[in-house]
Tab-separated table of C-alpha atoms in Angstrom:
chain	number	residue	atom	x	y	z
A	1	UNK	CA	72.224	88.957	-4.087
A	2	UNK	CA	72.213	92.308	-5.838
A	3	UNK	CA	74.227	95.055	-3.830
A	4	UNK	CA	72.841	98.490	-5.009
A	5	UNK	CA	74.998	101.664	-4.402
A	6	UNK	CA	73.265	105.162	-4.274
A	7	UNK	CA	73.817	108.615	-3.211
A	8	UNK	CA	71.240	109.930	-0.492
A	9	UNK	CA	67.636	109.248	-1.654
A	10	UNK	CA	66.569	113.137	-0.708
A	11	UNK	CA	68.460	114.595	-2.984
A	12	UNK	CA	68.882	112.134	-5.973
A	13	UNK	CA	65.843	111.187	-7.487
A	14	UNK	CA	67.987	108.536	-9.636
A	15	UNK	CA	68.982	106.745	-7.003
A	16	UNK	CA	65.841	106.686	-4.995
A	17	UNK	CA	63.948	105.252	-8.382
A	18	UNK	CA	66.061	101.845	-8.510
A	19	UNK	CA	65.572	101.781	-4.558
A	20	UNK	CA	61.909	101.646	-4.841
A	21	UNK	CA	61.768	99.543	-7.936
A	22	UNK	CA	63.464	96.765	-5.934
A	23	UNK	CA	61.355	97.547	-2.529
A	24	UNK	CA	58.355	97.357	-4.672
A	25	UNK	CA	59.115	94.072	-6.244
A	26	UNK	CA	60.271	92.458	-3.280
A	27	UNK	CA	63.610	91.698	-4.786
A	28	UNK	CA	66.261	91.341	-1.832
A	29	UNK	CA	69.234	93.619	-2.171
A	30	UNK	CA	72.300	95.377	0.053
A	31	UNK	CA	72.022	99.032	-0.068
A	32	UNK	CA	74.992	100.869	0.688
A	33	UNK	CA	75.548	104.740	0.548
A	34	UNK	CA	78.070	107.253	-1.059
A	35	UNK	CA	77.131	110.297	-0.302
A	36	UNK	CA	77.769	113.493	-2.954
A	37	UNK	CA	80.386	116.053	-1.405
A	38	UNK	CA	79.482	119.612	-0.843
A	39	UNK	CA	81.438	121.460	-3.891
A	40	UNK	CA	83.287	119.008	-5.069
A	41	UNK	CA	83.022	116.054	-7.549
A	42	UNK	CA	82.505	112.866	-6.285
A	43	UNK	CA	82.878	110.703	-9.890
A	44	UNK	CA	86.232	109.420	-7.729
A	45	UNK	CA	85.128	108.156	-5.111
A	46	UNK	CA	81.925	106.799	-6.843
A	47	UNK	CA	84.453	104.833	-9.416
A	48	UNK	CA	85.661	102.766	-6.648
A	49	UNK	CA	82.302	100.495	-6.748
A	50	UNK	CA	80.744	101.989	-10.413
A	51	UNK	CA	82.607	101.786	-13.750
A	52	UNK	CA	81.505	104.784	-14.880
A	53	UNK	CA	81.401	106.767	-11.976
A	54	UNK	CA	78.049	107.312	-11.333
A	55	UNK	CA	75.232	106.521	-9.403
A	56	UNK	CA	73.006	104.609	-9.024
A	57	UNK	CA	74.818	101.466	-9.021
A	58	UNK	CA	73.658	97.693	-9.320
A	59	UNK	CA	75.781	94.752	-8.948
A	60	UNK	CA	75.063	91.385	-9.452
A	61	UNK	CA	76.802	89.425	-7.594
């Protein structure tokens, strides 16, 4: 099952695009949520599930 890591979908159009893309296709997935921090940069936190740091994120598996 694909687990798909995102920031909060009112705010980041890039994550809410893979969200609905998978929704729309019926494809089952695990959403979890990393939210961006208010002034700060969050590429450190997000590079504990992402390889690059950023979001969205889709694992397989």
């Amino acid at each position: 099952m694909y687990t798909l890591w995102i920031a909060n979908k009112n705010y980041s159009s890039w994550s809410l695009r893979p969200w609905i893309l998978l929704k729309a296709l019926d494809i089952p997935f695990n959403e979890k949520l990393s939210y961006f921090e208010d002034g700060k940069s969050s590429r450190e936190k997000f590079q504990a599930f992402s390889p690059t740091g950023l979001v969205p994120c889709l694992i397989d598996g």
